[in-house]
mmCIF file of C-alpha atoms in Angstrom:
data_model
loop_
_atom_site.group_PDB
_atom_site.id
_atom_site.type_symbol
_atom_site.label_atom_id
_atom_site.label_comp_id
_atom_site.label_asym_id
_atom_site.label_seq_id
_atom_site.Cartn_x
_atom_site.Cartn_y
_atom_site.Cartn_z
ATOM 1 C CA MET J 235 0.000 0.000 0.000
ATOM 2 C CA ASN J 236 2.745 2.433 0.936
ATOM 3 C CA PHE J 237 4.600 1.704 -2.285
ATOM 4 C CA LEU J 238 1.437 2.293 -4.306
ATOM 5 C CA THR J 239 0.707 5.653 -2.715
ATOM 6 C CA THR J 240 4.288 6.756 -3.319
ATOM 7 C CA LEU J 241 3.987 5.708 -6.936
ATOM 8 C CA LEU J 242 0.722 7.592 -7.215
ATOM 9 C CA LYS J 243 2.239 10.740 -5.715
ATOM 10 C CA ILE J 244 5.091 10.583 -8.210
ATOM 11 C CA GLU J 245 2.645 10.166 -11.074
ATOM 12 C CA ILE J 246 0.575 13.124 -9.877
ATOM 13 C CA SER J 247 3.629 15.343 -9.482
ATOM 14 C CA HIS J 248 4.804 14.452 -12.995
ATOM 15 C CA PHE J 249 1.347 15.210 -14.324
ATOM 16 C CA LEU J 250 1.298 18.557 -12.516
ATOM 17 C CA LEU J 251 4.754 19.403 -13.797
ATOM 18 C CA ARG J 252 3.548 18.869 -17.337
ATOM 19 C CA LEU J 253 0.454 20.973 -16.678
ATOM 20 C CA VAL J 254 2.124 23.950 -15.040
ATOM 21 C CA PRO J 255 4.059 25.429 -17.991
ATOM 22 C CA LYS J 256 0.947 25.358 -20.159
ATOM 23 C CA SER J 257 -1.233 27.014 -17.522
ATOM 24 C CA GLN J 258 1.439 29.622 -16.789
ATOM 25 C CA ARG J 259 1.582 30.520 -20.458
ATOM 26 C CA ILE J 260 -2.210 30.860 -20.568
ATOM 27 C CA LEU J 261 -2.165 32.984 -17.421
ATOM 28 C CA ARG J 262 0.522 35.247 -18.808
ATOM 29 C CA ASN J 263 -1.386 35.739 -22.053
ATOM 30 C CA HIS J 264 -4.558 36.468 -20.145
ATOM 31 C CA SER J 265 -2.916 39.033 -17.876
ATOM 32 C CA LEU J 266 -1.361 40.675 -20.936
ATOM 33 C CA GLU J 267 -4.796 41.017 -22.510
ATOM 34 C CA ILE J 268 -6.192 42.586 -19.352
ATOM 35 C CA PHE J 269 -3.239 44.940 -19.145
ATOM 36 C CA ASN J 270 -3.737 46.044 -22.746
ATOM 37 C CA LYS J 271 -7.420 46.735 -22.124
ATOM 38 C CA MET J 272 -6.613 48.861 -19.090
ATOM 39 C CA GLN J 273 -4.345 51.215 -21.008
#
């Protein structure tokens, strides 16, 4: 059981690591749009 949960945590962290760059890029684009509208 312990081994399985560790494996699962590793899988989740890898999945999150793959997700983060994409979401950061989307966030940056979105904030840029908002900034442009404010000017």
